PDB file of C-alpha atoms in Angstrom:
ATOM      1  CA  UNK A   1       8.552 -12.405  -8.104  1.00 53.00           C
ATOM      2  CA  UNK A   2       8.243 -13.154  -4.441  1.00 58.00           C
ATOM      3  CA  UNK A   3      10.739 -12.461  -1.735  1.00 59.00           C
ATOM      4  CA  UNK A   4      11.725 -15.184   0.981  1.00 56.00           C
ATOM      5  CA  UNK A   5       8.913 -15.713   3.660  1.00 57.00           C
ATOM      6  CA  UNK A   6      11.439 -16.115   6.520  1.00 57.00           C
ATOM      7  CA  UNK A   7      14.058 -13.047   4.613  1.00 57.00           C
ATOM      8  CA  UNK A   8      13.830  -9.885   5.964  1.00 61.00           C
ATOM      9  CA  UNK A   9      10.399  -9.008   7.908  1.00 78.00           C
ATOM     10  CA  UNK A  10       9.405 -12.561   9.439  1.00 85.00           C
ATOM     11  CA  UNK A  11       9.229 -11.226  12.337  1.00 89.00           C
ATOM     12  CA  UNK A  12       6.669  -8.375  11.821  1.00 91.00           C
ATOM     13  CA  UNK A  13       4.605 -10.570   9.725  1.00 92.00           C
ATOM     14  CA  UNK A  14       4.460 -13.435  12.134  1.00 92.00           C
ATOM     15  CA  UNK A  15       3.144 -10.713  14.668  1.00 93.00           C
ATOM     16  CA  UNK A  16       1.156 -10.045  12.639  1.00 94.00           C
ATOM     17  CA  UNK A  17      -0.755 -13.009  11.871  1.00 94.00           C
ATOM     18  CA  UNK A  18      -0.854 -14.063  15.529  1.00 95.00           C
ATOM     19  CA  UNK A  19      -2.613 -10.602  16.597  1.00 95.00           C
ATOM     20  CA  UNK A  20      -4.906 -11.349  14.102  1.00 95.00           C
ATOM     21  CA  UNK A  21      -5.922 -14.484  15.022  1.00 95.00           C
ATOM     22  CA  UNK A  22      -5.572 -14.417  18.629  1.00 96.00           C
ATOM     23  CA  UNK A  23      -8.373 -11.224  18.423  1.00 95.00           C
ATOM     24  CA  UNK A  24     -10.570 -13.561  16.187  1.00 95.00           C
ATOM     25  CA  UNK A  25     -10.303 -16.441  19.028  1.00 95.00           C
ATOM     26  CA  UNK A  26     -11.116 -13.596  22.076  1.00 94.00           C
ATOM     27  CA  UNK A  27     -14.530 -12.396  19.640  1.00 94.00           C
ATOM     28  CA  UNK A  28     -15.841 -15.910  19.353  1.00 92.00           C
ATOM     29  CA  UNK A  29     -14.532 -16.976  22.652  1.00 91.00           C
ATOM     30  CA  UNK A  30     -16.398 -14.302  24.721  1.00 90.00           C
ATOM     31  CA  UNK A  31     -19.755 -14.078  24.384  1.00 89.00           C
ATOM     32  CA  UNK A  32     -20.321 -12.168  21.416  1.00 90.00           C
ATOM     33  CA  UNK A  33     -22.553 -12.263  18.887  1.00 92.00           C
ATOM     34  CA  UNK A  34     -20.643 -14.607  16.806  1.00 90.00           C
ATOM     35  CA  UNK A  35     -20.181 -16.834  19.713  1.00 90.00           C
ATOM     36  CA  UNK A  36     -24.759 -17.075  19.749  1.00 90.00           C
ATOM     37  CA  UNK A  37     -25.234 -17.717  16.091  1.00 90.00           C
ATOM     38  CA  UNK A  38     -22.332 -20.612  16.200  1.00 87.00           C
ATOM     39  CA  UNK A  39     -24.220 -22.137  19.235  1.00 87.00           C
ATOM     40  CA  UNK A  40     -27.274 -21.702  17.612  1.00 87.00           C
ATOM     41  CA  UNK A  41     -26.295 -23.263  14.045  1.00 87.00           C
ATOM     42  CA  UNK A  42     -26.292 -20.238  12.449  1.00 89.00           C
ATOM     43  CA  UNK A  43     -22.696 -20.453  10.610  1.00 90.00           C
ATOM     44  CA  UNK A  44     -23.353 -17.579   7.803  1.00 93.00           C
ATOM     45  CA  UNK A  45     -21.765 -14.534   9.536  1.00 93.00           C
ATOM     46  CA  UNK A  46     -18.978 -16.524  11.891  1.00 93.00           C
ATOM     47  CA  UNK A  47     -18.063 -18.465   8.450  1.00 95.00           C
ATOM     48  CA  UNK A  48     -18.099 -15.089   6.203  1.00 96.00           C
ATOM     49  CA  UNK A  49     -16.067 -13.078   8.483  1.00 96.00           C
ATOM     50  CA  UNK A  50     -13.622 -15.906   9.326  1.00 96.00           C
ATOM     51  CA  UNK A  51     -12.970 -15.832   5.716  1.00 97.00           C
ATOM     52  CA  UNK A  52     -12.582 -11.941   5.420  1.00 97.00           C
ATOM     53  CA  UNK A  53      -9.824 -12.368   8.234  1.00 97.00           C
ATOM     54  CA  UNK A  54      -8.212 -15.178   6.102  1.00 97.00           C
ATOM     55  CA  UNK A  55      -8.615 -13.204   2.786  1.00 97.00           C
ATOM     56  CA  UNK A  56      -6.830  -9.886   4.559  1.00 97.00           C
ATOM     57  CA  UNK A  57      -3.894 -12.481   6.005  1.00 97.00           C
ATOM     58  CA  UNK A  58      -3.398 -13.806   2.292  1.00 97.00           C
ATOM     59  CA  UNK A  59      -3.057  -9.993   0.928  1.00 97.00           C
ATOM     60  CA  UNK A  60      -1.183  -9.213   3.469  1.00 97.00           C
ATOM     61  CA  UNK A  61       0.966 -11.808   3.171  1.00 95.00           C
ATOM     62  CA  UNK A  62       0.714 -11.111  -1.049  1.00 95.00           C
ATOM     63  CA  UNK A  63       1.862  -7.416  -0.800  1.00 96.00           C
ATOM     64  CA  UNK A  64       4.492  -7.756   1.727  1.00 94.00           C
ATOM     65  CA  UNK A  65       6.727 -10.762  -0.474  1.00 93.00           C
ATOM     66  CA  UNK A  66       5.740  -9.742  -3.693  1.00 93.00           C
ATOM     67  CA  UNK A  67       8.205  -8.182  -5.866  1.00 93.00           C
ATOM     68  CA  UNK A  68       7.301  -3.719  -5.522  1.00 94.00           C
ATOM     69  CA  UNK A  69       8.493  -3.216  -9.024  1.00 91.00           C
ATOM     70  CA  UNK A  70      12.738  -3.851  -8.329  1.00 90.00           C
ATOM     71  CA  UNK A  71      14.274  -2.249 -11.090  1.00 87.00           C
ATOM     72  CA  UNK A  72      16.843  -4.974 -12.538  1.00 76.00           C
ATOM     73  CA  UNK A  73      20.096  -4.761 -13.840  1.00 59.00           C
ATOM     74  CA  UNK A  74      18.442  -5.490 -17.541  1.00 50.00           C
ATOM     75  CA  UNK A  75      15.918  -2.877 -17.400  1.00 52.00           C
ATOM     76  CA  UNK A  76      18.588  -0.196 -16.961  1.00 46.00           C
ATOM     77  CA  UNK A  77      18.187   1.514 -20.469  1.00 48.00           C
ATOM     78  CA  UNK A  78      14.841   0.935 -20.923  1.00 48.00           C
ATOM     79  CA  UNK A  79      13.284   4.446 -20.952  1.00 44.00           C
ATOM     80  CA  UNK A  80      15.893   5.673 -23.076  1.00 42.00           C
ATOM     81  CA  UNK A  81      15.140   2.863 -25.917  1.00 43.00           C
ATOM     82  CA  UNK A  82      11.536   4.037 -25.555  1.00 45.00           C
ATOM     83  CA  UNK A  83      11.759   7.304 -27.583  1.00 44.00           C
ATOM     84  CA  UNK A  84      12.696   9.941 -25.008  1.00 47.00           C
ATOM     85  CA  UNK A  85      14.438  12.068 -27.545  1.00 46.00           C
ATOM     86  CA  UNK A  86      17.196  14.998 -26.750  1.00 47.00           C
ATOM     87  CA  UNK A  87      14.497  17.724 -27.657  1.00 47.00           C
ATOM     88  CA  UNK A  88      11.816  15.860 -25.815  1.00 45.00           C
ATOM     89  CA  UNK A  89      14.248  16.379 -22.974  1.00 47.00           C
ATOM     90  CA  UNK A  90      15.317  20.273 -23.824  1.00 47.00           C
ATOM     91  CA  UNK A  91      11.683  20.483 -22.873  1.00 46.00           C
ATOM     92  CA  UNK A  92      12.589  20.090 -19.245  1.00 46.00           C
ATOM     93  CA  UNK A  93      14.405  23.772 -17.855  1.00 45.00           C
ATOM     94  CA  UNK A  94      17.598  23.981 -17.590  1.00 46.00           C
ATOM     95  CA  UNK A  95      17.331  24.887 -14.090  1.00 40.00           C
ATOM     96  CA  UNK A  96      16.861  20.898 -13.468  1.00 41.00           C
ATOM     97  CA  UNK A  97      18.324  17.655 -13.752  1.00 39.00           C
ATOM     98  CA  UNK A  98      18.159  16.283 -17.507  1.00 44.00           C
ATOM     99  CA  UNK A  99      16.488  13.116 -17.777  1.00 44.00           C
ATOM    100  CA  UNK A 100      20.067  11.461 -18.658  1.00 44.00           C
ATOM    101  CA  UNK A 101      21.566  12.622 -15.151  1.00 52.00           C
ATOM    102  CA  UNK A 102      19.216  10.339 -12.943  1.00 66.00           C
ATOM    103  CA  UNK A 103      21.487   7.904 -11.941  1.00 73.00           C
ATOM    104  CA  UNK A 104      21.437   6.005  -8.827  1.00 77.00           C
ATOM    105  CA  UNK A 105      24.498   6.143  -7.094  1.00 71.00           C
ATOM    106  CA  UNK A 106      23.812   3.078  -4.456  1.00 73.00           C
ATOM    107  CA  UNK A 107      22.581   0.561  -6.988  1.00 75.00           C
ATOM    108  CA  UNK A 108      25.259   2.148  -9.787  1.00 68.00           C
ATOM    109  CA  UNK A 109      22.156   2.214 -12.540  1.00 66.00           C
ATOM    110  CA  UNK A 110      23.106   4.686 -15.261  1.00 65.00           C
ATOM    111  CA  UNK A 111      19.932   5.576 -16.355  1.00 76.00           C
ATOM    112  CA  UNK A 112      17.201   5.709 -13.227  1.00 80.00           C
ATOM    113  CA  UNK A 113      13.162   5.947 -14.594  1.00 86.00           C
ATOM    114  CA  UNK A 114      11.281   8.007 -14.306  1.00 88.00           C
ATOM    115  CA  UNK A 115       9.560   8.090 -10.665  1.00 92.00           C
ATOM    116  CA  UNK A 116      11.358   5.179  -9.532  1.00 91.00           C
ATOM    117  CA  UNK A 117      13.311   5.876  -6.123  1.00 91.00           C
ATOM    118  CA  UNK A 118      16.056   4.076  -4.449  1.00 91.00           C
ATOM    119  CA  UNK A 119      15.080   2.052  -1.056  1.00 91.00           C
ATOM    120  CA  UNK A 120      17.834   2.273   1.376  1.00 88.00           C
ATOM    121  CA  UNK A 121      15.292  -0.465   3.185  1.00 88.00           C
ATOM    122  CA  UNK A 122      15.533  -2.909   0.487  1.00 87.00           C
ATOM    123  CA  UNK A 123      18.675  -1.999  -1.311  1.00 86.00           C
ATOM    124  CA  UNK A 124      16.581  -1.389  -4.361  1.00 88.00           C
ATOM    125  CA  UNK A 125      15.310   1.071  -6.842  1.00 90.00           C
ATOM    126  CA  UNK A 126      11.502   1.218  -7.221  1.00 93.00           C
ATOM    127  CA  UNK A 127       9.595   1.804 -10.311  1.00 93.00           C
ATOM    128  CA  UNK A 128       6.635   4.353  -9.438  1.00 94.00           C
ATOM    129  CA  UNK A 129       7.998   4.184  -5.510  1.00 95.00           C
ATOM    130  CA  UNK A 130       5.256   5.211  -3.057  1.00 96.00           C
ATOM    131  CA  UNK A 131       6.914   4.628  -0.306  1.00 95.00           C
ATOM    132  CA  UNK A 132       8.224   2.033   1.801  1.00 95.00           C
ATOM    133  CA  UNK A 133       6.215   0.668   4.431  1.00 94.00           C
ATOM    134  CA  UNK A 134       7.216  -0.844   8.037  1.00 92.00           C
ATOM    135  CA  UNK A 135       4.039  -2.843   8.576  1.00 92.00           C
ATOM    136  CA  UNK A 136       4.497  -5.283   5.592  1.00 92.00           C
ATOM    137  CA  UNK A 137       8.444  -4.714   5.617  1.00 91.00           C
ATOM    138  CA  UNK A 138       8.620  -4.262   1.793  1.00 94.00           C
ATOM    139  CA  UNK A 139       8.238  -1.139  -0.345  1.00 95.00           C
ATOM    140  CA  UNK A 140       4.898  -0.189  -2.624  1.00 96.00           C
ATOM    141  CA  UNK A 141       5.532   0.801  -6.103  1.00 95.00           C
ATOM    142  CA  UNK A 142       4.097   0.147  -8.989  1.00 94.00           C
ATOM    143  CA  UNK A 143       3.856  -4.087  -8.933  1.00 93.00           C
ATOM    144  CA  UNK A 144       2.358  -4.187  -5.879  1.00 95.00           C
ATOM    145  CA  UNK A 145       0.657  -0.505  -5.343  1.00 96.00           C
ATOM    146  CA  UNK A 146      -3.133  -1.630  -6.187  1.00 96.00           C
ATOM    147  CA  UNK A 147      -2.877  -5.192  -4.281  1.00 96.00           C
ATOM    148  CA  UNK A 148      -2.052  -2.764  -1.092  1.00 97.00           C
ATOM    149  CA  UNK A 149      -4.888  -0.553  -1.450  1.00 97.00           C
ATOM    150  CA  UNK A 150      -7.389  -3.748  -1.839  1.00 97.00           C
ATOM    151  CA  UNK A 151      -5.617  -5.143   1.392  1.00 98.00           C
ATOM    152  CA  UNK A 152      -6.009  -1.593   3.219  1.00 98.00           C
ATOM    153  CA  UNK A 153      -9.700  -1.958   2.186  1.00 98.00           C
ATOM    154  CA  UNK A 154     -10.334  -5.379   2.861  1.00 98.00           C
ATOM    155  CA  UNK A 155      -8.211  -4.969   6.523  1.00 97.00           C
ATOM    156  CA  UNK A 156     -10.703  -1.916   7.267  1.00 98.00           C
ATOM    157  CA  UNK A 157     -13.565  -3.858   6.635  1.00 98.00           C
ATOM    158  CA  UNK A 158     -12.324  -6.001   9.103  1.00 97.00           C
ATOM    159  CA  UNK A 159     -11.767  -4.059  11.733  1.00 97.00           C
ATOM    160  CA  UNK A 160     -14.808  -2.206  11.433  1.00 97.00           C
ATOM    161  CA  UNK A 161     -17.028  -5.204  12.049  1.00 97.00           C
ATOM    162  CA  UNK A 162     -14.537  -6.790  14.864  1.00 96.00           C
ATOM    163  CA  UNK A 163     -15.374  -2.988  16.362  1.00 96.00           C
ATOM    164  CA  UNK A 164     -19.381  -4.035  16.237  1.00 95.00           C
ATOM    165  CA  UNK A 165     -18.422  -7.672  17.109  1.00 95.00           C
ATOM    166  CA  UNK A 166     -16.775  -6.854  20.231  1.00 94.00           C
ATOM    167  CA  UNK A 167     -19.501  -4.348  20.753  1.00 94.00           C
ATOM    168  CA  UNK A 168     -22.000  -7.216  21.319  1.00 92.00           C
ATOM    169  CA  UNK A 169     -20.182  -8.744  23.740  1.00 90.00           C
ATOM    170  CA  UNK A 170     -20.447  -6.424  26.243  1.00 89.00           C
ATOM    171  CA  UNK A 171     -22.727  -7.478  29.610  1.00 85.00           C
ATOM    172  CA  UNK A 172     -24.010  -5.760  31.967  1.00 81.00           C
ATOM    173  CA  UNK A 173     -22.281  -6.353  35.709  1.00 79.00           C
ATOM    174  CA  UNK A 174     -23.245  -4.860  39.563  1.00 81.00           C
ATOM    175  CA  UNK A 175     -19.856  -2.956  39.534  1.00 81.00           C
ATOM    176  CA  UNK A 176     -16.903  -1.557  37.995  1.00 83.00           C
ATOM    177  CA  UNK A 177     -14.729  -4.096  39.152  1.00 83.00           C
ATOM    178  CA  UNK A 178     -16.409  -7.212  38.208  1.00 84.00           C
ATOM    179  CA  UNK A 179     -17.533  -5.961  34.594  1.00 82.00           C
ATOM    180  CA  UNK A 180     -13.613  -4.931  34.133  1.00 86.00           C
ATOM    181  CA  UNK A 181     -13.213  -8.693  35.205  1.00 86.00           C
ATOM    182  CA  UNK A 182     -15.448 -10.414  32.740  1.00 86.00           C
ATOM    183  CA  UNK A 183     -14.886  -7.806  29.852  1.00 86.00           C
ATOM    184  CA  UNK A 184     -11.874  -6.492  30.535  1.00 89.00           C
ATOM    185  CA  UNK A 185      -9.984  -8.005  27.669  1.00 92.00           C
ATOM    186  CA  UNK A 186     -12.786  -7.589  25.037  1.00 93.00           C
ATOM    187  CA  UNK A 187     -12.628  -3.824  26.070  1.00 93.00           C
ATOM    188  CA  UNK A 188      -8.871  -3.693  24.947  1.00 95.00           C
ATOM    189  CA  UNK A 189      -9.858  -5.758  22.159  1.00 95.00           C
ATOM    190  CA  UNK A 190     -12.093  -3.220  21.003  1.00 95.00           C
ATOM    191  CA  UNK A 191     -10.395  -0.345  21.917  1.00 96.00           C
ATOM    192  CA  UNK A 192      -7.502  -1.538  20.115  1.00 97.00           C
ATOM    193  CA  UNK A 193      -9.839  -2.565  16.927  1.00 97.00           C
ATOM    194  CA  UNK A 194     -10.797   1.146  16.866  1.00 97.00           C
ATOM    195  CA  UNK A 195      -7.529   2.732  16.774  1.00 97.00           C
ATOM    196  CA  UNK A 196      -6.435   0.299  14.374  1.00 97.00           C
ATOM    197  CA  UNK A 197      -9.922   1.155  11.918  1.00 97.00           C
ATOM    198  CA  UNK A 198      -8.974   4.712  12.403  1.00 98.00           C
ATOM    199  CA  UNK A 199      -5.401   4.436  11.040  1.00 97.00           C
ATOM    200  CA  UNK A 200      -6.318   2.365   8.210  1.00 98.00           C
ATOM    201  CA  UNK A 201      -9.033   4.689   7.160  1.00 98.00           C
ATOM    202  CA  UNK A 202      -6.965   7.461   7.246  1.00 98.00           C
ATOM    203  CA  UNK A 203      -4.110   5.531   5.014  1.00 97.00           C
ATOM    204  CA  UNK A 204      -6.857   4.273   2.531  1.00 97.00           C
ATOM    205  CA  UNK A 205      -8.346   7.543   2.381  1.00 97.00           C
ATOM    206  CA  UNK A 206      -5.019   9.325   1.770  1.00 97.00           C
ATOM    207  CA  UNK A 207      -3.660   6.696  -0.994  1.00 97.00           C
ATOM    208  CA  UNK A 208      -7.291   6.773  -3.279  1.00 97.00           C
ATOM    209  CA  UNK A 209      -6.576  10.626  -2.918  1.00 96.00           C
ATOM    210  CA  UNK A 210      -3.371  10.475  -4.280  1.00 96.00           C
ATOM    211  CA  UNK A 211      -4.243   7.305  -6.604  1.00 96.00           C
ATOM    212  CA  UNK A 212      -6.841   9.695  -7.886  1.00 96.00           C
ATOM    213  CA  UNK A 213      -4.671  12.376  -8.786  1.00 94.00           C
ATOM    214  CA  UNK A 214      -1.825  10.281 -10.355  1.00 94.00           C
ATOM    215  CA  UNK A 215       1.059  11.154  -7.849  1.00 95.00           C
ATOM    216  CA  UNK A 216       2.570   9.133  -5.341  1.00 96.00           C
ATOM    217  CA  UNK A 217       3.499   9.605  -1.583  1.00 96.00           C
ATOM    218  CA  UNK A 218       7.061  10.221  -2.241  1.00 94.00           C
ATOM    219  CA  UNK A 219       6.123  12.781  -4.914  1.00 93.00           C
ATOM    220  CA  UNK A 220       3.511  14.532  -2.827  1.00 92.00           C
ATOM    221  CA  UNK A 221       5.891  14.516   0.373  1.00 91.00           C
ATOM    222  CA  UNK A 222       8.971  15.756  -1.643  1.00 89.00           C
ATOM    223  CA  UNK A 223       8.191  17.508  -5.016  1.00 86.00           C
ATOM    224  CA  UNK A 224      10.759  20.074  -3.811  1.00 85.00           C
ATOM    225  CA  UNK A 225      13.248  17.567  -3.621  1.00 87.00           C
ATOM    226  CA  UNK A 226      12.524  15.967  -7.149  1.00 87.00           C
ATOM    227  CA  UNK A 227      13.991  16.713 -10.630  1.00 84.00           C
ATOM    228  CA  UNK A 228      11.313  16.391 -12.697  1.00 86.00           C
ATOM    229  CA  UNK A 229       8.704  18.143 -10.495  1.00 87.00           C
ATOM    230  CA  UNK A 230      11.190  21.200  -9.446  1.00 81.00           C
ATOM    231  CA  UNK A 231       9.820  23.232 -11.894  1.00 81.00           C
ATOM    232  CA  UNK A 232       6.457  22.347 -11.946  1.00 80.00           C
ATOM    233  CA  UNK A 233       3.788  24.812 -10.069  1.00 77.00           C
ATOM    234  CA  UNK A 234       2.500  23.643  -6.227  1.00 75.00           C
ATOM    235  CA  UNK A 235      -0.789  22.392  -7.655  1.00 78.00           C
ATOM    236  CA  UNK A 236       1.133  20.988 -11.576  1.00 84.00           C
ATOM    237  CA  UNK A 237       1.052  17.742 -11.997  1.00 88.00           C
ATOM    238  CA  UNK A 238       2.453  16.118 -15.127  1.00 90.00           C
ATOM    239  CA  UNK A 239       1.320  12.941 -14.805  1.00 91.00           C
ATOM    240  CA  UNK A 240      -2.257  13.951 -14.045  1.00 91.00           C
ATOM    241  CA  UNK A 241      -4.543  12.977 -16.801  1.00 89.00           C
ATOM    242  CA  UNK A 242      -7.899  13.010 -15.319  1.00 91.00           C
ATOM    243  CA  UNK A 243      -9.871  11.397 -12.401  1.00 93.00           C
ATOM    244  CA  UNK A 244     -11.354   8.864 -14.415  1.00 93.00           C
ATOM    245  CA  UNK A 245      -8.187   8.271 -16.211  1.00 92.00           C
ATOM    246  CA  UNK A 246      -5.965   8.167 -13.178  1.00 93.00           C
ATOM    247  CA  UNK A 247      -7.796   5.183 -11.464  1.00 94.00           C
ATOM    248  CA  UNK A 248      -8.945   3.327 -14.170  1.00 92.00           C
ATOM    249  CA  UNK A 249      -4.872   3.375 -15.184  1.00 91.00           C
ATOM    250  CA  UNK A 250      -4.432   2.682 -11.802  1.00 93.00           C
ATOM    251  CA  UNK A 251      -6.698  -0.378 -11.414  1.00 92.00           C
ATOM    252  CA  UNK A 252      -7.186  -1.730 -14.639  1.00 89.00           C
ATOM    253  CA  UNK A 253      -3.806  -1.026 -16.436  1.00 84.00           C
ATOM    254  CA  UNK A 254      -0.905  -4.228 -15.735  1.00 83.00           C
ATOM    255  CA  UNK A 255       2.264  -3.260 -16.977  1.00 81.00           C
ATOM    256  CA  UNK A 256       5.378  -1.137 -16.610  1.00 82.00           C
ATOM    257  CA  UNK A 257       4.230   2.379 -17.843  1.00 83.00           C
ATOM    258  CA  UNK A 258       7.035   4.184 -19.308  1.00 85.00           C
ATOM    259  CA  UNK A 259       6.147   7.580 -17.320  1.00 86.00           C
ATOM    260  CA  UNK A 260       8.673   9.402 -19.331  1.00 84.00           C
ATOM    261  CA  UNK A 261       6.102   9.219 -22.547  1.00 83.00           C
ATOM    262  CA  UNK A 262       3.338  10.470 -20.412  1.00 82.00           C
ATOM    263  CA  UNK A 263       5.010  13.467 -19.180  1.00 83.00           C
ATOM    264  CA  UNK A 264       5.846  14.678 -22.601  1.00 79.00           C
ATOM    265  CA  UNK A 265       1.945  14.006 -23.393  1.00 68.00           C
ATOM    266  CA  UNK A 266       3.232  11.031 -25.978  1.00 48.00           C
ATOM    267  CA  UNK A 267       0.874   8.425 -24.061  1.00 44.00           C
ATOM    268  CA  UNK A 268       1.269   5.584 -21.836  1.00 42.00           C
ATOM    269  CA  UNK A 269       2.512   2.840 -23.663  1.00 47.00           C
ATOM    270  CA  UNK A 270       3.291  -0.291 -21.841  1.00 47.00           C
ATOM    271  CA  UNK A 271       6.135  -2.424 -22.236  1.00 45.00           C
TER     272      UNK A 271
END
């Protein structure tokens, strides 16, 4: 369920934590306006947000060793078993692959799902890969796809108020010089807070997009490149089945979907 802590990635994820926490120390060790309401006994904010940072950690943490969705070696006829029929797949032209000719050549599976994708990362095939990502060193797919959305949101949240945080901290000073001395490193602090917000905006913003419209980055980056979307039009999408659909399957769905019954309109059944 959960890969090795000190496998693959332990060092990206123990730089992680540390920049994490070492930026919490530098906004309550300067004088900030966390620093004022701990001196003053006023522990609501300083005790909320040190327990946003510590919930983003533990997602972190969550979506980068938990299992993506790893296709294993029993699951390997599973779609077939599950009623995808030789006319069902007739329906596909014959200008494409036939549902029976996804195979994975690296991990020797026979019979690939539907949107799953091999990692060459991880050495693993994906059910409903996304795509794999360098930050948390593990791929998102379908296990772990919704747990990395709530972490980009939680992370942003974050960020965001370690922005207005470090904001506050900021004195006034006779000169250049000396105010670079006394605030020089809450400056990067909060520069660096910024750029982060605005990159993890821009990723949450992008997946609830795509979350919304039932695709995936892979799919969205390389529909060209993908049998079962070849002959589908640029805005087709077979797996769309509504906003409201999309994300409550999305968010309130657990399960493997068998993807090859919703794109012959049979349902999403779960296994």
């Amino acid at each position: 369920m959960f890969k090795n802590v000190f496998g693959s990635g332990f060092l990206v994820r123990t730089a992680h934590v540390i920049l994490t926490w070492v930026i919490t120390l530098i906004l309550f060790l300067h004088d900030t306006e966390l620093r004022q309401q701990e001196e003053t006994g006023q522990l609501v904010q300083p005790v909320l947000f040190v327990l946003l940072v510590l919930g983003s950690v533990l997602l972190y943490f969550a979506v980068s060793l938990m299992d993506p969705g790893f296709i294993l070696s029993e699951d390997r006829d599973l779609q077939f078993t599950l009623g995808v029929t030789e006319e069902q797949q007739d329906m596909i032209p014959p200008t494409t692959k036939s549902l029976r000719q996804r195979r994975c050549g690296h991990c020797l599976l026979q019979q690939q799902p539907m949107r799953s994708k091999h990692c060459q990362t991880c050495q693993h095939c994906v059910r409903r890969y996304d795509h794999h990502c360098p930050w948390i060193e593990n791929c998102v797919g379908e296990r772990n796809h919704r747990w990395f959305v709530l972490y980009l949101a939680v992370q942003l949240l974050v960020l965001l108020w370690g922005v207005h945080i470090a904001w506050t901290g900021f004195s006034a000073a006779p000169s250049w010089q000396q105010w670079l001395r006394s605030d020089g490193v809450l400056l990067v602090v909060a520069v660096l807070l910024a750029l982060l917000s605005l990159v993890v905006l821009l990723l949450l913003g992008s997946h609830l997009y795509l979350v919304s419209l039932n695709t995936t980055t892979w799919e969205f980056m390389s529909r060209h490149r993908i049998s079962y979307l070849k002959h589908c039009g640029a805005d087709e999408n077979p797996f769309d089945r509504g906003t409201f659909h999309n994300l409550w399957g999305f968010y309130c769905v657990w399960g493997t979907v068998v993807w090859e019954q919703v794109y012959f309109r049979e349902g999403s059944d779960q296994v």
